[in-house]
Each structure stands twice: as C-alpha cells, then as structure tokens.
Tab-separated table of C-alpha atoms in Angstrom:
chain	number	residue	atom	x	y	z
A	186	MET	CA	-29.481	-34.232	-7.797
A	187	THR	CA	-27.604	-31.651	-9.869
A	188	ILE	CA	-29.174	-28.680	-11.588
A	189	TYR	CA	-26.168	-27.916	-13.773
A	190	ALA	CA	-28.123	-28.686	-16.987
A	191	PRO	CA	-30.120	-25.404	-17.149
A	192	LEU	CA	-26.828	-23.556	-17.660
A	193	ASP	CA	-26.698	-24.983	-21.186
A	194	ALA	CA	-30.126	-23.531	-21.891
A	195	ILE	CA	-29.210	-19.903	-21.225
A	196	PRO	CA	-29.885	-18.092	-24.513
A	197	PRO	CA	-28.421	-16.765	-26.633
A	198	ARG	CA	-24.888	-15.722	-25.626
A	199	ALA	CA	-22.549	-18.705	-25.313
A	200	PRO	CA	-19.845	-16.679	-23.516
A	201	VAL	CA	-22.202	-16.174	-20.582
A	202	ALA	CA	-22.883	-19.900	-20.194
A	203	SER	CA	-19.201	-20.670	-20.595
A	204	SER	CA	-18.077	-18.139	-18.008
A	205	ILE	CA	-20.637	-19.314	-15.456
A	206	ALA	CA	-19.828	-22.980	-16.095
A	207	SER	CA	-16.161	-22.261	-15.465
A	208	LEU	CA	-16.985	-20.915	-12.008
A	209	LEU	CA	-18.600	-24.285	-11.280
A	210	THR	CA	-16.025	-26.614	-12.790
A	211	ALA	CA	-12.606	-24.921	-12.901
A	212	PRO	CA	-9.985	-25.656	-10.196
A	213	ILE	CA	-10.779	-23.499	-7.199
A	214	LEU	CA	-7.455	-21.927	-6.228
A	215	PRO	CA	-6.292	-20.918	-9.748
A	216	THR	CA	-9.747	-19.482	-10.493
A	217	LEU	CA	-9.792	-17.635	-7.195
A	218	LEU	CA	-6.373	-16.113	-7.871
A	219	ARG	CA	-7.395	-15.128	-11.399
A	220	LEU	CA	-10.406	-13.266	-9.997
A	221	ALA	CA	-8.609	-11.825	-6.988
A	222	ILE	CA	-5.562	-10.259	-8.629
A	223	PRO	CA	-7.469	-7.583	-10.641
A	224	ASN	CA	-9.364	-6.583	-7.489
A	225	MET	CA	-6.126	-6.410	-5.541
A	226	ILE	CA	-4.607	-4.080	-8.122
A	227	ALA	CA	-7.703	-1.861	-8.068
A	228	MET	CA	-7.658	-1.691	-4.278
A	229	VAL	CA	-3.972	-0.794	-4.287
A	230	GLY	CA	-4.929	2.052	-6.627
A	231	SER	CA	-7.499	3.230	-4.087
A	232	THR	CA	-4.844	3.113	-1.390
A	233	LEU	CA	-2.509	5.220	-3.514
A	234	VAL	CA	-5.319	7.750	-3.895
A	235	ALA	CA	-5.544	8.032	-0.112
A	236	VAL	CA	-1.787	8.541	0.122
A	237	ALA	CA	-1.807	11.133	-2.677
A	238	GLU	CA	-4.729	13.061	-1.186
A	239	THR	CA	-3.037	13.119	2.207
A	240	SER	CA	0.061	14.526	0.497
A	241	TYR	CA	-1.956	17.231	-1.265
A	242	ILE	CA	-3.799	18.214	1.849
A	243	GLY	CA	-0.566	18.211	3.856
A	244	ARG	CA	0.761	20.886	1.491
A	245	LEU	CA	-2.304	22.976	2.267
A	246	GLY	CA	-1.372	23.023	5.968
A	247	THR	CA	-1.953	21.434	9.354
A	248	ILE	CA	-5.559	22.595	9.670
A	249	PRO	CA	-6.691	20.826	6.459
A	250	LEU	CA	-4.904	17.665	7.651
A	251	ALA	CA	-6.867	17.783	10.898
A	252	ALA	CA	-10.048	18.431	8.928
A	253	ILE	CA	-9.631	15.432	6.639
A	254	ALA	CA	-9.198	13.211	9.715
A	255	LEU	CA	-12.734	14.198	10.747
A	256	VAL	CA	-14.234	13.414	7.340
A	257	PHE	CA	-12.275	10.218	6.676
A	258	PRO	CA	-14.412	7.828	8.798
A	259	PHE	CA	-17.559	8.873	6.929
A	260	ALA	CA	-15.885	8.702	3.514
A	261	MET	CA	-14.598	5.235	4.434
A	262	LEU	CA	-18.061	4.219	5.623
A	263	THR	CA	-19.804	5.120	2.350
A	264	GLN	CA	-17.142	3.228	0.367
A	265	MET	CA	-17.315	0.152	2.613
A	266	MET	CA	-21.107	0.069	2.582
A	267	SER	CA	-21.517	0.576	-1.168
A	268	ALA	CA	-18.613	-1.592	-2.359
A	269	GLY	CA	-18.265	-4.307	0.264
A	270	ALA	CA	-21.571	-4.650	2.101
A	271	MET	CA	-24.389	-3.742	-0.285
A	272	GLY	CA	-22.099	-4.496	-3.219
A	273	GLY	CA	-21.580	-8.001	-1.902
A	274	GLY	CA	-25.342	-8.413	-1.624
A	275	VAL	CA	-25.727	-7.353	-5.254
A	276	SER	CA	-23.025	-9.736	-6.526
A	277	SER	CA	-24.457	-12.546	-4.406
A	278	ALA	CA	-28.012	-12.204	-5.752
A	279	ILE	CA	-26.894	-11.983	-9.386
A	280	SER	CA	-24.438	-14.883	-9.188
A	281	ARG	CA	-27.015	-17.102	-7.466
A	282	ALA	CA	-29.535	-16.336	-10.229
A	283	LEU	CA	-26.979	-17.112	-12.928
A	284	GLY	CA	-25.965	-20.303	-11.144
A	285	ALA	CA	-29.613	-21.389	-11.224
A	286	GLY	CA	-29.702	-20.719	-14.980
A	287	ASP	CA	-32.065	-17.726	-14.736
A	288	ARG	CA	-30.400	-14.925	-16.684
A	289	ASP	CA	-33.619	-12.879	-16.939
A	290	ARG	CA	-33.851	-12.771	-13.162
A	291	ALA	CA	-30.187	-11.729	-12.946
A	292	ALA	CA	-30.803	-8.853	-15.365
A	293	THR	CA	-33.858	-7.723	-13.419
A	294	LEU	CA	-31.888	-7.915	-10.170
A	295	ALA	CA	-29.225	-5.671	-11.719
A	296	LEU	CA	-31.785	-2.953	-12.469
A	297	HIS	CA	-33.209	-3.186	-8.957
A	298	ALA	CA	-29.664	-2.973	-7.596
A	299	THR	CA	-29.177	0.265	-9.531
A	300	ILE	CA	-32.201	1.747	-7.774
A	301	ILE	CA	-30.760	0.674	-4.407
A	302	GLY	CA	-27.449	2.331	-5.315
A	303	LEU	CA	-29.179	5.587	-6.223
A	304	CYS	CA	-31.139	5.559	-2.967
A	305	GLY	CA	-28.051	4.743	-0.891
A	306	GLY	CA	-26.157	7.659	-2.449
A	307	LEU	CA	-29.036	10.059	-1.857
A	308	LEU	CA	-29.264	8.937	1.764
A	309	PHE	CA	-25.590	9.751	2.380
A	310	THR	CA	-25.930	13.079	0.563
A	311	VAL	CA	-28.857	14.188	2.703
A	312	MET	CA	-27.338	12.845	5.930
A	313	MET	CA	-23.957	14.526	5.476
A	314	LEU	CA	-25.267	17.829	4.115
A	315	VAL	CA	-27.755	18.140	6.971
A	316	PHE	CA	-25.860	16.580	9.891
A	317	GLY	CA	-22.223	16.669	8.731
A	318	ARG	CA	-21.293	19.740	10.780
A	319	SER	CA	-22.786	18.164	13.899
A	320	PHE	CA	-20.884	14.911	13.324
A	321	PHE	CA	-17.570	16.712	12.889
A	322	ALA	CA	-18.163	18.881	15.954
A	323	LEU	CA	-18.939	15.757	17.972
A	324	LEU	CA	-15.563	14.341	16.940
A	325	GLY	CA	-13.820	17.455	18.210
A	326	GLY	CA	-13.825	19.775	15.193
A	327	ARG	CA	-13.603	23.454	16.118
A	328	GLU	CA	-13.319	26.791	14.320
A	329	ARG	CA	-11.217	26.629	11.130
A	330	VAL	CA	-10.786	22.852	11.319
A	331	LEU	CA	-14.554	22.454	11.414
A	332	GLU	CA	-15.035	24.857	8.507
A	333	GLU	CA	-12.452	23.071	6.350
A	334	ALA	CA	-14.025	19.691	7.144
A	335	CYS	CA	-17.442	20.993	6.130
A	336	SER	CA	-16.173	22.523	2.881
A	337	TYR	CA	-14.555	19.221	1.874
A	338	SER	CA	-17.529	17.124	2.969
A	339	GLN	CA	-20.138	19.239	1.189
A	340	VAL	CA	-18.433	18.796	-2.172
A	341	LEU	CA	-17.611	15.118	-1.669
A	342	PHE	CA	-21.015	13.989	-0.434
A	343	SER	CA	-22.958	16.072	-2.919
A	344	GLY	CA	-21.769	13.386	-5.326
A	345	ALA	CA	-22.391	10.378	-3.081
A	346	VAL	CA	-24.810	9.034	-5.710
A	347	ALA	CA	-21.883	8.678	-8.138
A	348	ILE	CA	-19.851	6.757	-5.527
A	349	TRP	CA	-22.723	4.388	-4.774
A	350	LEU	CA	-23.603	3.940	-8.428
A	351	VAL	CA	-20.021	3.087	-9.395
A	352	ASN	CA	-19.644	0.509	-6.629
A	353	THR	CA	-23.117	-0.954	-7.270
A	354	LEU	CA	-22.626	-1.369	-11.020
A	355	ALA	CA	-19.129	-2.749	-10.450
A	356	SER	CA	-20.736	-5.325	-8.147
A	357	VAL	CA	-23.292	-6.193	-10.849
A	358	ILE	CA	-20.463	-6.959	-13.272
A	359	ARG	CA	-18.465	-8.843	-10.624
A	360	GLY	CA	-21.531	-11.000	-9.991
A	361	THR	CA	-21.102	-12.393	-13.514
A	362	GLY	CA	-17.520	-13.394	-12.715
A	363	ASP	CA	-15.966	-10.483	-14.638
A	364	MET	CA	-13.414	-8.856	-12.338
A	365	ARG	CA	-11.184	-7.258	-14.950
A	366	LEU	CA	-13.468	-4.533	-16.276
A	367	PRO	CA	-14.546	-3.160	-12.852
A	368	SER	CA	-10.911	-3.169	-11.750
A	369	ALA	CA	-9.747	-1.387	-14.903
A	370	VAL	CA	-12.410	1.293	-14.555
A	371	LEU	CA	-11.645	1.824	-10.857
A	372	ILE	CA	-7.921	2.106	-11.601
A	373	GLY	CA	-8.711	4.688	-14.280
A	374	ALA	CA	-10.908	6.573	-11.817
A	375	SER	CA	-8.044	6.546	-9.306
A	376	VAL	CA	-5.667	8.078	-11.848
A	377	VAL	CA	-8.190	10.773	-12.768
A	378	GLN	CA	-8.892	11.478	-9.097
A	379	ILE	CA	-5.203	11.898	-8.268
A	380	ALA	CA	-4.613	14.182	-11.252
A	381	LEU	CA	-7.693	16.353	-10.810
A	382	GLY	CA	-7.547	16.426	-7.009
A	383	GLY	CA	-3.978	17.698	-7.074
A	384	THR	CA	-4.611	20.177	-9.867
A	385	LEU	CA	-7.766	21.689	-8.362
A	386	GLY	CA	-6.649	21.476	-4.746
A	387	LEU	CA	-3.163	22.935	-5.155
A	388	GLY	CA	-3.824	25.162	-8.168
A	389	LEU	CA	-1.390	23.471	-10.565
A	390	PHE	CA	-0.833	24.371	-14.236
A	391	GLY	CA	-2.341	27.813	-13.848
A	392	VAL	CA	-5.660	26.527	-12.452
A	393	PRO	CA	-7.043	28.533	-9.482
A	394	GLN	CA	-6.327	26.932	-6.099
A	395	PHE	CA	-9.606	25.678	-4.642
A	396	GLY	CA	-8.069	24.006	-1.567
A	397	MET	CA	-10.050	21.280	0.195
A	398	PRO	CA	-13.143	21.603	-2.052
A	399	GLY	CA	-10.863	21.149	-5.074
A	400	VAL	CA	-9.406	17.901	-3.712
A	401	ALA	CA	-12.944	16.593	-3.091
A	402	ALA	CA	-14.010	17.682	-6.587
A	403	GLY	CA	-11.331	15.417	-8.042
A	404	GLN	CA	-13.078	12.353	-6.577
A	405	LEU	CA	-16.517	13.658	-7.525
A	406	ILE	CA	-15.561	14.110	-11.196
A	407	ALA	CA	-13.651	10.808	-11.401
A	408	PHE	CA	-16.518	8.736	-9.986
A	409	SER	CA	-19.104	10.533	-12.119
A	410	CYS	CA	-17.133	9.603	-15.243
A	411	ALA	CA	-16.772	6.002	-14.035
A	412	ALA	CA	-20.531	5.773	-13.355
A	413	ILE	CA	-21.322	6.982	-16.878
A	414	LEU	CA	-18.906	4.413	-18.329
A	415	PHE	CA	-20.468	1.545	-16.367
A	416	VAL	CA	-24.007	2.557	-17.387
A	417	TRP	CA	-22.990	2.717	-21.044
A	418	TYR	CA	-21.247	-0.655	-20.861
A	419	LEU	CA	-24.215	-2.447	-19.300
A	420	LEU	CA	-26.762	-0.888	-21.663
A	421	SER	CA	-24.654	-1.386	-24.800
A	422	GLY	CA	-24.957	-5.174	-24.757
A	423	ARG	CA	-21.208	-5.703	-24.414
A	424	SER	CA	-21.349	-7.107	-20.882
A	425	ARG	CA	-21.987	-10.716	-19.850
A	426	LEU	CA	-25.320	-9.466	-18.516
A	427	PRO	CA	-26.748	-6.871	-20.942
A	428	LEU	CA	-29.600	-4.818	-19.480
A	429	ASP	CA	-32.853	-3.750	-21.139
A	430	VAL	CA	-34.388	-0.834	-19.274
A	431	ARG	CA	-37.534	-0.966	-21.411
A	432	ALA	CA	-38.318	-4.451	-20.087
A	433	PHE	CA	-37.939	-3.386	-16.442
A	434	HIS	CA	-40.776	-4.142	-14.067
A	435	PHE	CA	-40.765	-3.473	-10.351
A	436	GLU	CA	-40.690	-6.575	-8.145
A	437	ARG	CA	-40.527	-6.356	-4.384
A	438	ALA	CA	-38.970	-9.825	-4.157
A	439	MET	CA	-35.954	-8.615	-6.151
A	440	PHE	CA	-35.222	-5.871	-3.633
A	441	LEU	CA	-35.604	-8.349	-0.791
A	442	ASP	CA	-33.193	-10.805	-2.430
A	443	ILE	CA	-30.485	-8.117	-2.454
A	444	LEU	CA	-31.323	-6.415	0.831
A	445	LYS	CA	-31.544	-9.612	2.887
A	446	VAL	CA	-27.785	-9.845	2.376
A	447	GLY	CA	-26.687	-6.270	1.652
A	448	ALA	CA	-28.696	-4.446	4.324
A	449	VAL	CA	-27.597	-6.831	7.078
A	450	ALA	CA	-24.015	-6.750	5.800
A	451	CYS	CA	-24.020	-2.925	6.093
A	452	LEU	CA	-23.949	-3.358	9.863
A	453	SER	CA	-20.411	-4.770	9.645
A	454	PRO	CA	-18.638	-1.681	8.188
A	455	LEU	CA	-20.638	0.508	10.552
A	456	GLN	CA	-19.344	-1.551	13.468
A	457	THR	CA	-15.810	-1.420	12.048
A	458	VAL	CA	-15.860	2.378	11.929
A	459	LEU	CA	-17.328	2.544	15.436
A	460	THR	CA	-14.587	0.208	16.678
A	461	ILE	CA	-11.905	2.485	15.227
A	462	LEU	CA	-13.488	5.649	16.633
A	463	ILE	CA	-14.015	4.188	20.106
A	464	PHE	CA	-10.524	2.728	20.356
A	465	THR	CA	-8.920	5.949	19.089
A	466	LYS	CA	-10.867	7.930	21.666
A	467	ILE	CA	-9.742	5.586	24.464
A	468	LEU	CA	-6.128	5.496	23.335
A	469	ALA	CA	-5.968	9.301	23.149
A	470	THR	CA	-6.107	9.360	26.955
A	471	PHE	CA	-2.679	7.646	27.039
A	472	GLY	CA	-0.975	10.562	25.297
A	473	THR	CA	0.111	11.733	21.871
A	474	GLU	CA	3.027	9.301	21.499
A	475	MET	CA	0.828	6.279	22.132
A	476	LEU	CA	-1.822	7.549	19.715
A	477	ALA	CA	0.792	8.230	17.037
A	478	GLY	CA	2.283	4.749	17.496
A	479	TYR	CA	-1.152	3.186	17.065
A	480	GLY	CA	-1.679	5.337	13.976
A	481	ILE	CA	1.451	3.889	12.369
A	482	GLY	CA	0.317	0.351	13.192
A	483	SER	CA	-3.258	0.801	12.027
A	484	ARG	CA	-1.975	2.319	8.775
A	485	LEU	CA	-0.466	-1.056	7.857
A	486	GLU	CA	-3.701	-2.762	8.851
A	487	PHE	CA	-5.515	-0.422	6.455
A	488	LEU	CA	-3.088	-1.267	3.648
A	489	LEU	CA	-3.746	-4.992	4.159
A	490	ILE	CA	-7.460	-4.559	3.495
A	491	PRO	CA	-6.957	-4.745	-0.316
A	492	ILE	CA	-5.644	-8.290	0.115
A	493	THR	CA	-8.557	-9.468	2.233
A	494	PHE	CA	-11.058	-7.622	0.038
A	495	ALA	CA	-9.590	-9.080	-3.153
A	496	PHE	CA	-9.831	-12.711	-2.016
A	497	GLY	CA	-13.194	-12.156	-0.353
A	498	ILE	CA	-14.939	-10.380	-3.211
A	499	ALA	CA	-13.502	-12.900	-5.690
A	500	SER	CA	-15.161	-15.691	-3.723
A	501	VAL	CA	-18.636	-14.089	-3.907
A	502	PRO	CA	-19.537	-15.063	-7.508
A	503	MET	CA	-17.863	-18.467	-7.138
A	504	VAL	CA	-19.862	-19.212	-3.990
A	505	GLY	CA	-23.048	-17.607	-5.343
A	506	VAL	CA	-23.024	-19.535	-8.621
A	507	ALA	CA	-22.335	-22.785	-6.762
A	508	ILE	CA	-25.187	-22.128	-4.324
A	509	GLY	CA	-27.555	-21.234	-7.179
A	510	ALA	CA	-26.616	-24.439	-8.992
A	511	GLY	CA	-27.046	-26.527	-5.856
A	512	HIS	CA	-23.324	-27.298	-5.441
A	513	VAL	CA	-23.133	-26.505	-1.736
A	514	LYS	CA	-19.992	-28.553	-1.045
A	515	ARG	CA	-18.091	-26.679	-3.747
A	516	ALA	CA	-19.335	-23.373	-2.334
A	517	ARG	CA	-17.878	-24.258	1.056
A	518	ARG	CA	-14.578	-25.359	-0.481
A	519	VAL	CA	-14.347	-22.003	-2.252
A	520	ALA	CA	-15.005	-20.169	1.026
A	521	TRP	CA	-12.361	-22.073	2.963
A	522	THR	CA	-9.821	-21.786	0.148
A	523	ALA	CA	-10.294	-18.004	-0.040
A	524	ALA	CA	-10.066	-17.742	3.753
A	525	ALA	CA	-6.860	-19.776	3.813
A	526	ALA	CA	-5.273	-17.692	1.036
A	527	SER	CA	-6.273	-14.406	2.664
A	528	GLY	CA	-5.350	-15.491	6.191
A	529	LEU	CA	-1.990	-16.935	5.137
A	530	THR	CA	-0.973	-13.858	3.140
A	531	VAL	CA	-2.034	-11.316	5.753
A	532	GLY	CA	-0.838	-13.542	8.598
A	533	LEU	CA	2.695	-13.798	7.199
A	534	ILE	CA	2.885	-10.006	6.970
A	535	GLY	CA	1.581	-9.706	10.534
A	536	LEU	CA	4.110	-12.218	11.800
A	537	LEU	CA	6.918	-10.411	9.983
A	538	VAL	CA	6.142	-7.024	11.544
A	539	ALA	CA	5.629	-8.667	14.935
A	540	LEU	CA	9.161	-10.087	14.781
A	541	ALA	CA	10.789	-7.109	13.005
A	542	PRO	CA	8.548	-4.045	13.472
A	543	SER	CA	11.376	-1.711	12.458
A	544	LEU	CA	10.794	-2.737	8.826
A	545	TRP	CA	7.558	-0.717	8.889
A	546	VAL	CA	7.893	1.677	11.800
A	547	GLY	CA	11.261	2.976	10.610
A	548	LEU	CA	9.593	4.356	7.486
A	549	PHE	CA	7.604	6.877	9.517
A	550	THR	CA	9.346	7.914	12.708
A	551	ARG	CA	12.563	8.027	14.708
A	552	ASP	CA	10.887	9.316	17.859
A	553	PRO	CA	11.695	6.855	20.707
A	554	GLY	CA	8.282	7.131	22.381
A	555	VAL	CA	6.281	6.719	19.182
A	556	THR	CA	8.544	3.879	18.040
A	557	ALA	CA	8.097	2.026	21.334
A	558	ALA	CA	4.306	2.366	21.078
A	559	ALA	CA	4.247	1.101	17.497
A	560	TYR	CA	6.518	-1.816	18.393
A	561	SER	CA	4.171	-2.750	21.227
A	562	TYR	CA	1.164	-2.657	18.886
A	563	PHE	CA	2.788	-5.003	16.359
A	564	HIS	CA	4.087	-7.412	19.030
A	565	TRP	CA	0.550	-7.920	20.339
A	566	ALA	CA	-1.689	-7.369	17.289
A	567	GLY	CA	0.580	-8.614	14.469
A	568	PRO	CA	0.178	-12.358	15.192
A	569	ALA	CA	-3.606	-11.902	15.110
A	570	PHE	CA	-3.649	-10.512	11.556
A	571	VAL	CA	-4.159	-14.062	10.255
A	572	PHE	CA	-7.556	-14.184	11.981
A	573	PHE	CA	-8.470	-10.744	10.621
A	574	GLY	CA	-7.685	-11.832	7.053
A	575	MET	CA	-9.580	-15.092	7.455
A	576	GLY	CA	-12.619	-13.417	9.013
A	577	VAL	CA	-12.972	-10.697	6.371
A	578	SER	CA	-12.700	-13.219	3.537
A	579	LEU	CA	-15.341	-15.501	5.093
A	580	TYR	CA	-17.595	-12.465	5.586
A	581	PHE	CA	-17.653	-11.983	1.812
A	582	SER	CA	-18.055	-15.702	1.100
A	583	SER	CA	-21.055	-15.737	3.437
A	584	GLN	CA	-22.566	-12.960	1.342
A	585	GLY	CA	-22.273	-15.208	-1.690
A	586	ALA	CA	-24.195	-17.889	0.203
A	587	ALA	CA	-26.768	-15.321	1.485
A	588	ARG	CA	-25.863	-16.306	5.064
A	589	VAL	CA	-24.279	-13.139	6.414
A	590	GLY	CA	-25.838	-13.009	9.891
A	591	GLY	CA	-23.040	-14.943	11.610
A	592	PRO	CA	-20.175	-12.750	10.334
A	593	VAL	CA	-22.096	-9.618	11.309
A	594	LEU	CA	-22.519	-10.983	14.834
A	595	ALA	CA	-18.775	-11.685	14.857
A	596	SER	CA	-18.163	-8.001	14.048
A	597	THR	CA	-20.507	-7.101	16.904
A	598	ALA	CA	-18.455	-9.259	19.263
A	599	ARG	CA	-15.269	-7.481	18.139
A	600	LEU	CA	-16.878	-4.086	18.745
A	601	LEU	CA	-18.091	-5.049	22.224
A	602	ILE	CA	-14.707	-6.491	23.217
A	603	VAL	CA	-12.897	-3.311	22.188
A	604	ALA	CA	-15.486	-0.944	23.683
A	605	ILE	CA	-16.181	-2.685	26.994
A	606	GLY	CA	-12.672	-4.049	27.452
A	607	GLY	CA	-11.083	-0.734	26.496
A	608	VAL	CA	-13.172	1.252	28.955
A	609	GLY	CA	-12.441	-1.316	31.659
A	610	LEU	CA	-8.681	-1.180	31.071
A	611	MET	CA	-8.724	2.603	30.989
A	612	SER	CA	-10.680	2.749	34.259
A	613	ALA	CA	-8.228	0.314	35.869
A	614	GLN	CA	-5.332	2.481	34.621
A	615	ALA	CA	-3.817	-0.553	32.938
A	616	PRO	CA	-0.650	-0.075	30.864
A	617	ALA	CA	-1.110	0.776	27.184
A	618	TRP	CA	0.184	-2.587	25.950
A	619	THR	CA	-2.931	-4.226	27.386
A	620	LEU	CA	-5.025	-2.213	24.938
A	621	PHE	CA	-2.978	-3.509	22.034
A	622	ALA	CA	-3.363	-7.041	23.377
A	623	LEU	CA	-7.106	-6.367	23.508
A	624	VAL	CA	-7.093	-5.388	19.825
A	625	GLY	CA	-5.302	-8.624	18.931
A	626	GLY	CA	-7.696	-10.665	21.046
A	627	ALA	CA	-10.681	-9.008	19.369
A	628	MET	CA	-9.265	-9.972	15.945
A	629	VAL	CA	-8.925	-13.587	17.096
A	630	VAL	CA	-12.524	-13.655	18.334
A	631	PHE	CA	-13.746	-12.073	15.079
A	632	GLY	CA	-11.910	-14.591	12.900
A	633	LEU	CA	-12.853	-17.696	14.895
A	634	SER	CA	-16.490	-16.608	15.325
A	635	THR	CA	-16.846	-15.985	11.606
A	636	ALA	CA	-15.275	-19.357	10.838
A	637	ALA	CA	-17.679	-21.033	13.264
A	638	SER	CA	-20.656	-19.387	11.565
A	639	VAL	CA	-19.527	-20.739	8.188
A	640	ALA	CA	-18.818	-24.197	9.597
A	641	PHE	CA	-22.081	-24.671	11.478
A	642	VAL	CA	-24.674	-22.599	9.574
A	643	ARG	CA	-26.490	-24.460	6.828
A	644	TRP	CA	-25.850	-23.162	3.305
A	645	GLY	CA	-28.258	-23.636	0.397
A	646	LYS	CA	-31.995	-24.162	0.434
C-alpha cells in the first residue's frame, strides 16, 4: 500500500509538493549527484579555510602552530557533531515528516531543532571555557603554547552557539531537499572567515594585529552573519519550509524524534576524534619522522571527507522522504547508490596514492625518512579508503532511515581495533608498518560492519 497521495494535499505551496515528489520519483543517481555537488563545493570551501588559517597561523610563528594543533580536535568535534551527527538527525526527522505529507510537523520539528542547536552551542561554550585549559594541558600543552591555545579557544568557543545554529538551520533546509542555499551560505561564510581571519590575525590593511584571537574572531563573525541570514530566510517565508514562531508549541515527542537519531549519531564523531588522538599518541613513540609521515597521509584522508560527506548528506533527505512515504525499497536503493558512488570515488583516489604515493607525498616533503613513512601509510591504508568512503556514506543514509545504531557500533569497532591493536603492537615492539596496516584493517571493518547493519537491520515501521 502506498501513501504517496497525501503529498498532493500539502497546502498551499506547490513547489514544496513538487520538490518532495521529485525525491520520490526522480532517477536516483542523477538526483543524488545534483544534491551532492553543492555540498561538495561547500566542504571544499571549508577545507580551504583550514589551509588558509594554517597559513596565517604559520606566519605568526611555531608556537601558534603548536597551539592550533591542540585546539583543532575540539573545533573539528563541534563541527562534526553539529553538521554531521545532530544535523543528520534534524534532516532525517524533517524529511520523514515531509515524506509522510505532514508539513506542519516538519515546521514544528524545525523549531525544536533550533532549540537543540542553541543548547548544543551553549554546552560547548561552557565546556571549553571551563575545562579547555585542562584539555589542552592533558594533550601536552605547556607555557606559551598553552596560553596561545587558550586565547584562540576562548574566542572561538564563545561563539559556539553561532556554529551550532548555522549547521542546524542548514540541516533544516537540507531536510527539504534544498542543498544549494545552505552550500551558498557556507561558501560565503568561508570567504568572510578567510578575509577577516587574515586581516585581524595578521594585522593587514592597517588593522591592529590581534594574533590567534583575531584568527578565531574571523570564524566567529562569519558564522554569526550566516546564522542571521538563515534565520531571516526561514522566517521570511521564502524557504520550502517557512516557519511561524508564533504558532510554536513545545512537544517532547518532537525532541525525541530528532535526538533518537542525532544524539546517538554524536557518538560517531566523538569516537573518530578519539581514534585520531589515540593513534597519534601511539605513533609518536616511533619518532618524529614516522609521525610526520602519518600526518601527510592523514591530511589526504581529511581532504577526502568532503566527498564522503557530500554523497552521504545528499542521501539523507532522499532516504528520509522515502521512509516517510513508505517506500522502503527505494530508500535502500538510494543508500546503496550513494555508498557505491562515495566508495568508488574515494577508493580510486586511495588506490592511486597506494600505487604512486609520490603524487601526494612529493608536495610536502623531500626528507627520506618522512617520505618512507608516508609511502608505507599509503601502501597499507590507501586500498582501504573504499571501505571508509562506503561506511561514512551509509552512516548518513542510516540517519535518514532513523536506524543509526549499527553504524555507530561500527565506529566503536574501529576505535577498539586501533586502540587495543595499537597498544598491543607497540608493546610487542612491532615495526611501524604494522600500525598502518592496522589503520587499513580498521577501515575495512568499519565499512563492512556498516554495510552489514544496513543490509540486515529492518528499515521503516
């Protein structure tokens, strides 16, 4: 029995019904690519911001560079939680409501999501302002490095609400199948962040040089402007899901619909950051050259995330609308198509650098020891990139289906393999290449476990 008919009864904006119907009826791969490309461009913009900020901070000196390395895992965590994890939960709930033909519920969910975003930002602000110094000291920050890390963190996380609000409202709009506007706004925010961060941090154009706090202020101002723009857009009636704050009424079930996906999904980025920290700590015992070689390899892995994110987040509204409309088979086809596209793209890049690592490594170093370490990383981990791309994409698709438990457990398995296996190899004084093989093996387990959870877990009611 199909429940496609209620879509025709959604009043009174025809474009909304048309856009939702297209997610249910249009060819899967072309639609997926149309939704993914804007996200990919936006994520590339975010990557360029990271490169630009590193360049700015590098001009400030070695100590600021060391300081930003301490703050980076926490900055990455708040972005991953707000945009990918909780953001996926928001998009999932809204798309499922629209797929079921209930636009009023979708609008109410959007307002509840905004409250969650505000609370998430406040939580990070309080946590980092109160415990930030302790976190950085635990990671090895001392003296001037610790002070610089704290000065950057205090400015950045004082505006964590803006970061969470931007990513939450972008997820609301993505849940309607509109990927272009969020991407355009995020690209604009990236441009503003690069311009302001450089100007305030380095003291360009006659502006006083504020150093690390100035670089952080660039992101704070850019995201605050983006948050204001999103709020205006949603309240103005121009979006596919216009919001009416006056009609808002608190419903516990709305929070639960978002949090049952988003809160559980937040465990995955937390595990990802822990995996990186633990492995970096273990690898540091093998010497500076080995750590630097891994850094070059993991930098490419970081740059591949926009591809996996783009396909994955594009699948969320397609899967969510299909689940809401009762089209479970289509939802699964969307998930597997996105996983294949993501895995194939990332896998080809991984295979290329595994066979010819000099194409990437040669861009960063000529040091024989560092080069050998980076080559070893790509030889062992590169062929496993296909499983990483597939697993991340299916993680997002599972959010659309509100069945995220399996992918989170797959992330747990990856964390345990790296942590327990890494400590065991270090204790046995195994050669460094075994650690890189361990990383590749953990990616394989993550990808296959996530695929198994999608294949064998029941989707739909």
